mmCIF file with all atom_site columns, C-alpha atoms in Angstrom:
data_model
loop_
_atom_site.group_PDB
_atom_site.id
_atom_site.type_symbol
_atom_site.label_atom_id
_atom_site.label_alt_id
_atom_site.label_comp_id
_atom_site.label_asym_id
_atom_site.label_entity_id
_atom_site.label_seq_id
_atom_site.pdbx_PDB_ins_code
_atom_site.Cartn_x
_atom_site.Cartn_y
_atom_site.Cartn_z
_atom_site.occupancy
_atom_site.B_iso_or_equiv
_atom_site.pdbx_formal_charge
_atom_site.auth_seq_id
_atom_site.auth_comp_id
_atom_site.auth_asym_id
_atom_site.auth_atom_id
_atom_site.pdbx_PDB_model_num
ATOM 1   C CA . MET A 1 1   ? 1.873   0.381   -15.068 1.00 83.00 ? 440 MET A CA 1
ATOM 2   C CA . PRO A 1 2   ? 0.796   -1.141  -11.874 1.00 91.00 ? 441 PRO A CA 1
ATOM 3   C CA . TYR A 1 3   ? -0.226  0.872   -8.871  1.00 93.00 ? 442 TYR A CA 1
ATOM 4   C CA . CYS A 1 4   ? 1.200   0.965   -5.404  1.00 95.00 ? 443 CYS A CA 1
ATOM 5   C CA . TYR A 1 5   ? -1.561  2.191   -3.101  1.00 96.00 ? 444 TYR A CA 1
ATOM 6   C CA . TYR A 1 6   ? -0.450  3.800   0.051   1.00 96.00 ? 445 TYR A CA 1
ATOM 7   C CA . THR A 1 7   ? -2.414  4.751   3.262   1.00 94.00 ? 446 THR A CA 1
ATOM 8   C CA . CYS A 1 8   ? -0.524  7.804   4.414   1.00 91.00 ? 447 CYS A CA 1
ATOM 9   C CA . ASN A 1 9   ? 2.262   9.834   2.947   1.00 89.00 ? 448 ASN A CA 1
ATOM 10  C CA . LEU A 1 10  ? 4.964   8.377   5.140   1.00 90.00 ? 449 LEU A CA 1
ATOM 11  C CA . ILE A 1 11  ? 6.242   6.291   2.262   1.00 91.00 ? 450 ILE A CA 1
ATOM 12  C CA . PRO A 1 12  ? 9.267   7.236   0.031   1.00 93.00 ? 451 PRO A CA 1
ATOM 13  C CA . PHE A 1 13  ? 7.568   7.854   -3.263  1.00 96.00 ? 452 PHE A CA 1
ATOM 14  C CA . GLU A 1 14  ? 11.022  7.656   -4.992  1.00 96.00 ? 453 GLU A CA 1
ATOM 15  C CA . ILE A 1 15  ? 11.354  4.052   -4.230  1.00 97.00 ? 454 ILE A CA 1
ATOM 16  C CA . VAL A 1 16  ? 7.925   3.367   -5.433  1.00 96.00 ? 455 VAL A CA 1
ATOM 17  C CA . ALA A 1 17  ? 8.647   5.156   -8.819  1.00 96.00 ? 456 ALA A CA 1
ATOM 18  C CA . ARG A 1 18  ? 12.030  3.600   -9.254  1.00 95.00 ? 457 ARG A CA 1
ATOM 19  C CA . ASN A 1 19  ? 10.509  0.255   -9.145  1.00 95.00 ? 458 ASN A CA 1
ATOM 20  C CA . GLY A 1 20  ? 7.909   0.883   -11.845 1.00 94.00 ? 459 GLY A CA 1
ATOM 21  C CA . PHE A 1 21  ? 4.871   1.617   -9.867  1.00 95.00 ? 460 PHE A CA 1
ATOM 22  C CA . THR A 1 22  ? 2.517   4.489   -9.887  1.00 95.00 ? 461 THR A CA 1
ATOM 23  C CA . ALA A 1 23  ? 1.754   5.721   -6.326  1.00 96.00 ? 462 ALA A CA 1
ATOM 24  C CA . ARG A 1 24  ? -1.894  6.095   -5.549  1.00 95.00 ? 463 ARG A CA 1
ATOM 25  C CA . TRP A 1 25  ? -3.466  7.367   -2.360  1.00 94.00 ? 464 TRP A CA 1
ATOM 26  C CA . LEU A 1 26  ? -5.913  4.506   -1.170  1.00 94.00 ? 465 LEU A CA 1
ATOM 27  C CA . GLY A 1 27  ? -8.119  7.312   0.354   1.00 91.00 ? 466 GLY A CA 1
ATOM 28  C CA . ASP A 1 28  ? -9.408  8.130   -3.223  1.00 90.00 ? 467 ASP A CA 1
ATOM 29  C CA . HIS A 1 29  ? -10.972 4.704   -3.230  1.00 86.00 ? 468 HIS A CA 1
ATOM 30  C CA . VAL A 1 30  ? -12.923 5.107   -0.051  1.00 86.00 ? 469 VAL A CA 1
ATOM 31  C CA . ARG A 1 31  ? -16.610 4.445   -0.613  1.00 77.00 ? 470 ARG A CA 1
ATOM 32  C CA . GLY A 1 32  ? -19.633 6.202   0.900   1.00 72.00 ? 471 GLY A CA 1
ATOM 33  C CA . PRO A 1 33  ? -21.287 4.759   3.988   1.00 62.00 ? 472 PRO A CA 1
ATOM 34  C CA . ALA A 1 34  ? -24.315 3.557   1.996   1.00 59.00 ? 473 ALA A CA 1
ATOM 35  C CA . THR A 1 35  ? -22.153 1.513   -0.485  1.00 61.00 ? 474 THR A CA 1
ATOM 36  C CA . GLN A 1 36  ? -22.596 -2.202  -0.439  1.00 57.00 ? 475 GLN A CA 1
ATOM 37  C CA . THR A 1 37  ? -19.664 -4.336  0.933   1.00 55.00 ? 476 THR A CA 1
ATOM 38  C CA . ARG A 1 38  ? -18.630 -7.759  -0.173  1.00 55.00 ? 477 ARG A CA 1
ATOM 39  C CA . ARG A 1 39  ? -20.426 -10.481 1.713   1.00 48.00 ? 478 ARG A CA 1
ATOM 40  C CA . ASP A 1 40  ? -17.028 -11.919 2.917   1.00 53.00 ? 479 ASP A CA 1
ATOM 41  C CA . ALA A 1 41  ? -15.310 -8.660  3.521   1.00 61.00 ? 480 ALA A CA 1
ATOM 42  C CA . LEU A 1 42  ? -12.668 -8.333  6.227   1.00 75.00 ? 481 LEU A CA 1
ATOM 43  C CA . SER A 1 43  ? -14.077 -7.409  9.630   1.00 74.00 ? 482 SER A CA 1
ATOM 44  C CA . VAL A 1 44  ? -12.708 -4.817  11.773  1.00 78.00 ? 483 VAL A CA 1
ATOM 45  C CA . HIS A 1 45  ? -13.306 -4.173  15.534  1.00 78.00 ? 484 HIS A CA 1
ATOM 46  C CA . PRO A 1 46  ? -16.283 -1.701  15.818  1.00 79.00 ? 485 PRO A CA 1
ATOM 47  C CA . MET A 1 47  ? -14.151 0.625   17.983  1.00 80.00 ? 486 MET A CA 1
ATOM 48  C CA . THR A 1 48  ? -11.432 1.038   15.363  1.00 82.00 ? 487 THR A CA 1
ATOM 49  C CA . CYS A 1 49  ? -10.714 4.570   13.993  1.00 85.00 ? 488 CYS A CA 1
ATOM 50  C CA . PRO A 1 50  ? -13.286 5.236   11.194  1.00 85.00 ? 489 PRO A CA 1
ATOM 51  C CA . TYR A 1 51  ? -10.627 6.436   8.818   1.00 87.00 ? 490 TYR A CA 1
ATOM 52  C CA . VAL A 1 52  ? -8.798  3.064   9.157   1.00 89.00 ? 491 VAL A CA 1
ATOM 53  C CA . THR A 1 53  ? -12.052 1.150   8.898   1.00 88.00 ? 492 THR A CA 1
ATOM 54  C CA . LYS A 1 54  ? -12.877 2.687   5.492   1.00 89.00 ? 493 LYS A CA 1
ATOM 55  C CA . LEU A 1 55  ? -9.291  2.193   4.263   1.00 93.00 ? 494 LEU A CA 1
ATOM 56  C CA . VAL A 1 56  ? -9.496  -1.505  5.182   1.00 92.00 ? 495 VAL A CA 1
ATOM 57  C CA . ALA A 1 57  ? -12.781 -1.824  3.138   1.00 90.00 ? 496 ALA A CA 1
ATOM 58  C CA . ALA A 1 58  ? -11.308 0.152   0.165   1.00 91.00 ? 497 ALA A CA 1
ATOM 59  C CA . ALA A 1 59  ? -8.077  -2.017  0.154   1.00 93.00 ? 498 ALA A CA 1
ATOM 60  C CA . ASP A 1 60  ? -10.146 -5.224  0.618   1.00 90.00 ? 499 ASP A CA 1
ATOM 61  C CA . GLN A 1 61  ? -12.344 -4.310  -2.352  1.00 87.00 ? 500 GLN A CA 1
ATOM 62  C CA . MET A 1 62  ? -9.408  -3.402  -4.486  1.00 87.00 ? 501 MET A CA 1
ATOM 63  C CA . LEU A 1 63  ? -7.278  -6.431  -3.630  1.00 88.00 ? 502 LEU A CA 1
ATOM 64  C CA . ALA A 1 64  ? -10.123 -8.822  -3.957  1.00 84.00 ? 503 ALA A CA 1
ATOM 65  C CA . GLY A 1 65  ? -10.520 -7.602  -7.557  1.00 76.00 ? 504 GLY A CA 1
ATOM 66  C CA . ALA A 1 66  ? -14.037 -6.124  -6.817  1.00 45.00 ? 505 ALA A CA 1
ATOM 67  C CA . ASP A 1 67  ? -12.756 -2.593  -7.525  1.00 44.00 ? 506 ASP A CA 1
ATOM 68  C CA . ALA A 1 68  ? -12.217 -2.838  -11.272 1.00 45.00 ? 507 ALA A CA 1
ATOM 69  C CA . ALA A 1 69  ? -14.379 0.121   -11.999 1.00 43.00 ? 508 ALA A CA 1
ATOM 70  C CA . ALA A 1 70  ? -13.815 2.147   -9.033  1.00 45.00 ? 509 ALA A CA 1
ATOM 71  C CA . THR A 1 71  ? -11.508 5.226   -9.458  1.00 48.00 ? 510 THR A CA 1
ATOM 72  C CA . ALA A 1 72  ? -10.734 8.593   -8.135  1.00 49.00 ? 511 ALA A CA 1
ATOM 73  C CA . PRO A 1 73  ? -13.082 11.400  -9.385  1.00 53.00 ? 512 PRO A CA 1
ATOM 74  C CA . GLY A 1 74  ? -12.080 12.195  -12.841 1.00 54.00 ? 513 GLY A CA 1
ATOM 75  C CA . ALA A 1 75  ? -9.889  9.204   -13.464 1.00 53.00 ? 514 ALA A CA 1
ATOM 76  C CA . GLU A 1 76  ? -10.560 6.642   -16.091 1.00 53.00 ? 515 GLU A CA 1
ATOM 77  C CA . PRO A 1 77  ? -11.904 3.234   -14.900 1.00 53.00 ? 516 PRO A CA 1
ATOM 78  C CA . ARG A 1 78  ? -9.210  0.680   -14.844 1.00 52.00 ? 517 ARG A CA 1
ATOM 79  C CA . ALA A 1 79  ? -9.183  -3.000  -13.895 1.00 55.00 ? 518 ALA A CA 1
ATOM 80  C CA . ALA A 1 80  ? -7.009  -4.171  -11.016 1.00 58.00 ? 519 ALA A CA 1
ATOM 81  C CA . HIS A 1 81  ? -3.462  -5.136  -12.203 1.00 70.00 ? 520 HIS A CA 1
ATOM 82  C CA . THR A 1 82  ? -2.055  -8.325  -10.804 1.00 80.00 ? 521 THR A CA 1
ATOM 83  C CA . ALA A 1 83  ? 0.948   -6.484  -9.703  1.00 87.00 ? 522 ALA A CA 1
ATOM 84  C CA . ASP A 1 84  ? -0.946  -3.848  -7.759  1.00 92.00 ? 523 ASP A CA 1
ATOM 85  C CA . CYS A 1 85  ? -0.050  -3.696  -4.163  1.00 95.00 ? 524 CYS A CA 1
ATOM 86  C CA . ILE A 1 86  ? -0.445  -1.744  -0.930  1.00 97.00 ? 525 ILE A CA 1
ATOM 87  C CA . VAL A 1 87  ? 2.167   -0.193  1.403   1.00 97.00 ? 526 VAL A CA 1
ATOM 88  C CA . VAL A 1 88  ? 0.845   0.441   4.941   1.00 97.00 ? 527 VAL A CA 1
ATOM 89  C CA . PRO A 1 89  ? 3.299   2.589   6.985   1.00 96.00 ? 528 PRO A CA 1
ATOM 90  C CA . GLY A 1 90  ? 2.685   1.728   10.634  1.00 91.00 ? 529 GLY A CA 1
ATOM 91  C CA . GLY A 1 91  ? 2.425   5.270   11.654  1.00 88.00 ? 530 GLY A CA 1
ATOM 92  C CA . CYS A 1 92  ? -0.046  4.665   14.463  1.00 89.00 ? 531 CYS A CA 1
ATOM 93  C CA . ASP A 1 93  ? -1.228  1.517   16.203  1.00 90.00 ? 532 ASP A CA 1
ATOM 94  C CA . ALA A 1 94  ? -4.542  1.408   14.154  1.00 91.00 ? 533 ALA A CA 1
ATOM 95  C CA . ALA A 1 95  ? -2.600  1.806   10.899  1.00 92.00 ? 534 ALA A CA 1
ATOM 96  C CA . ARG A 1 96  ? -0.179  -0.910  11.942  1.00 93.00 ? 535 ARG A CA 1
ATOM 97  C CA . ARG A 1 97  ? -3.046  -3.295  12.859  1.00 92.00 ? 536 ARG A CA 1
ATOM 98  C CA . MET A 1 98  ? -4.705  -2.410  9.444   1.00 94.00 ? 537 MET A CA 1
ATOM 99  C CA . GLY A 1 99  ? -1.451  -3.456  7.720   1.00 95.00 ? 538 GLY A CA 1
ATOM 100 C CA . ASP A 1 100 ? -1.266  -6.713  9.729   1.00 94.00 ? 539 ASP A CA 1
ATOM 101 C CA . LEU A 1 101 ? -4.924  -7.579  8.849   1.00 94.00 ? 540 LEU A CA 1
ATOM 102 C CA . LEU A 1 102 ? -4.467  -6.882  5.100   1.00 95.00 ? 541 LEU A CA 1
ATOM 103 C CA . ALA A 1 103 ? -1.126  -8.580  5.085   1.00 95.00 ? 542 ALA A CA 1
ATOM 104 C CA . ALA A 1 104 ? -2.659  -11.754 6.608   1.00 94.00 ? 543 ALA A CA 1
ATOM 105 C CA . ALA A 1 105 ? -5.534  -11.608 4.042   1.00 93.00 ? 544 ALA A CA 1
ATOM 106 C CA . TYR A 1 106 ? -3.275  -10.750 1.124   1.00 94.00 ? 545 TYR A CA 1
ATOM 107 C CA . PRO A 1 107 ? 0.250   -11.854 2.012   1.00 92.00 ? 546 PRO A CA 1
ATOM 108 C CA . ASP A 1 108 ? 1.855   -11.241 -1.337  1.00 92.00 ? 547 ASP A CA 1
ATOM 109 C CA . ARG A 1 109 ? 0.375   -7.904  -2.078  1.00 95.00 ? 548 ARG A CA 1
ATOM 110 C CA . VAL A 1 110 ? 0.637   -5.860  1.226   1.00 97.00 ? 549 VAL A CA 1
ATOM 111 C CA . PHE A 1 111 ? 3.767   -4.490  2.783   1.00 97.00 ? 550 PHE A CA 1
ATOM 112 C CA . VAL A 1 112 ? 3.764   -3.211  6.245   1.00 97.00 ? 551 VAL A CA 1
ATOM 113 C CA . LEU A 1 113 ? 6.445   -0.485  6.779   1.00 97.00 ? 552 LEU A CA 1
ATOM 114 C CA . PRO A 1 114 ? 7.425   -0.211  10.324  1.00 95.00 ? 553 PRO A CA 1
ATOM 115 C CA . MET A 1 115 ? 7.710   3.354   11.520  1.00 92.00 ? 554 MET A CA 1
ATOM 116 C CA . PRO A 1 116 ? 10.228  4.344   14.133  1.00 89.00 ? 555 PRO A CA 1
ATOM 117 C CA . ARG A 1 117 ? 8.823   5.326   17.604  1.00 85.00 ? 556 ARG A CA 1
ATOM 118 C CA . SER A 1 118 ? 11.951  6.658   19.277  1.00 86.00 ? 557 SER A CA 1
ATOM 119 C CA . ALA A 1 119 ? 14.873  8.915   18.501  1.00 83.00 ? 558 ALA A CA 1
ATOM 120 C CA . VAL A 1 120 ? 17.871  6.503   19.540  1.00 89.00 ? 559 VAL A CA 1
ATOM 121 C CA . PRO A 1 121 ? 20.663  6.104   16.969  1.00 86.00 ? 560 PRO A CA 1
ATOM 122 C CA . GLU A 1 122 ? 19.733  2.538   16.151  1.00 90.00 ? 561 GLU A CA 1
ATOM 123 C CA . VAL A 1 123 ? 16.462  3.729   14.574  1.00 92.00 ? 562 VAL A CA 1
ATOM 124 C CA . THR A 1 124 ? 18.271  5.135   11.531  1.00 91.00 ? 563 THR A CA 1
ATOM 125 C CA . GLU A 1 125 ? 19.735  1.611   10.929  1.00 93.00 ? 564 GLU A CA 1
ATOM 126 C CA . THR A 1 126 ? 16.539  -0.011  11.470  1.00 94.00 ? 565 THR A CA 1
ATOM 127 C CA . LEU A 1 127 ? 14.700  2.348   9.077   1.00 94.00 ? 566 LEU A CA 1
ATOM 128 C CA . ALA A 1 128 ? 17.319  2.080   6.472   1.00 94.00 ? 567 ALA A CA 1
ATOM 129 C CA . ALA A 1 129 ? 16.956  -1.742  6.582   1.00 96.00 ? 568 ALA A CA 1
ATOM 130 C CA . ASP A 1 130 ? 13.152  -1.488  6.322   1.00 96.00 ? 569 ASP A CA 1
ATOM 131 C CA . LEU A 1 131 ? 13.444  0.864   3.300   1.00 97.00 ? 570 LEU A CA 1
ATOM 132 C CA . CYS A 1 132 ? 15.698  -1.587  1.575   1.00 97.00 ? 571 CYS A CA 1
ATOM 133 C CA . ARG A 1 133 ? 13.288  -4.488  2.287   1.00 97.00 ? 572 ARG A CA 1
ATOM 134 C CA . LEU A 1 134 ? 10.375  -2.261  0.780   1.00 97.00 ? 573 LEU A CA 1
ATOM 135 C CA . ASP A 1 135 ? 12.698  -1.701  -2.216  1.00 97.00 ? 574 ASP A CA 1
ATOM 136 C CA . GLU A 1 136 ? 13.410  -5.319  -2.866  1.00 96.00 ? 575 GLU A CA 1
ATOM 137 C CA . TRP A 1 137 ? 9.785   -6.136  -2.286  1.00 97.00 ? 576 TRP A CA 1
ATOM 138 C CA . LEU A 1 138 ? 8.555   -3.807  -4.869  1.00 96.00 ? 577 LEU A CA 1
ATOM 139 C CA . SER A 1 139 ? 11.148  -4.834  -7.276  1.00 94.00 ? 578 SER A CA 1
ATOM 140 C CA . ALA A 1 140 ? 10.201  -8.484  -6.895  1.00 93.00 ? 579 ALA A CA 1
ATOM 141 C CA . ARG A 1 141 ? 6.391   -7.628  -7.413  1.00 88.00 ? 580 ARG A CA 1
ATOM 142 C CA . LEU A 1 142 ? 6.785   -6.660  -11.257 1.00 80.00 ? 581 LEU A CA 1
ATOM 143 C CA . PRO A 1 143 ? 6.494   -9.696  -13.689 1.00 69.00 ? 582 PRO A CA 1
ATOM 144 C CA . ASP A 1 144 ? 9.698   -10.299 -15.634 1.00 64.00 ? 583 ASP A CA 1
ATOM 145 C CA . GLY A 1 145 ? 10.001  -8.074  -18.550 1.00 54.00 ? 584 GLY A CA 1
ATOM 146 C CA . ALA A 1 146 ? 7.866   -5.407  -17.028 1.00 61.00 ? 585 ALA A CA 1
ATOM 147 C CA . ALA A 1 147 ? 8.983   -1.835  -17.942 1.00 58.00 ? 586 ALA A CA 1
ATOM 148 C CA . ARG A 1 148 ? 10.733  -0.101  -15.230 1.00 59.00 ? 587 ARG A CA 1
ATOM 149 C CA . PRO A 1 149 ? 11.882  3.429   -15.444 1.00 59.00 ? 588 PRO A CA 1
ATOM 150 C CA . ALA A 1 150 ? 15.543  4.085   -16.271 1.00 56.00 ? 589 ALA A CA 1
ATOM 151 C CA . ALA A 1 151 ? 17.794  4.010   -13.157 1.00 52.00 ? 590 ALA A CA 1
ATOM 152 C CA . ASP A 1 152 ? 18.980  7.177   -11.827 1.00 51.00 ? 591 ASP A CA 1
ATOM 153 C CA . PRO A 1 153 ? 22.820  6.589   -11.041 1.00 43.00 ? 592 PRO A CA 1
ATOM 154 C CA . GLY A 1 154 ? 23.627  7.039   -7.413  1.00 45.00 ? 593 GLY A CA 1
ATOM 155 C CA . SER A 1 155 ? 19.890  7.038   -6.240  1.00 44.00 ? 594 SER A CA 1
ATOM 156 C CA . GLY A 1 156 ? 18.363  4.678   -3.794  1.00 44.00 ? 595 GLY A CA 1
ATOM 157 C CA . PRO A 1 157 ? 19.279  2.872   -0.567  1.00 42.00 ? 596 PRO A CA 1
ATOM 158 C CA . HIS A 1 158 ? 21.604  0.285   -2.270  1.00 38.00 ? 597 HIS A CA 1
#
């Protein structure tokens, strides 16, 4: 089953699971400061939040296929699956910029989920539309014939 990596817990895990992905926190794949990086790795402004900088490096390694053996402590090594993807909720400006950078480098494998920044009534409609887009994007990511969990009647944004 492919992984849907996420950068913070502001994603709806039910949508991820319903579309046949296993949710994995990208923070489990952050490397130590002494670890070598790819020569052509994505560059980040030096004043960027250190957490976001490390997540960008981990995502770049994973999406570039260089992360085949890197796993969370105690997990079995696993080669990157071609349907593996990343969802980046734009909960802060640095996270949104991270999502934009990764989506530009890996346009078919990164989804930036806009997060509301106000409490006006229209926000509910906008967030619902964005969650539907995420649901459709994840559904389209799996190859034809890939196993999906049984649908739960009445669940989901549709």
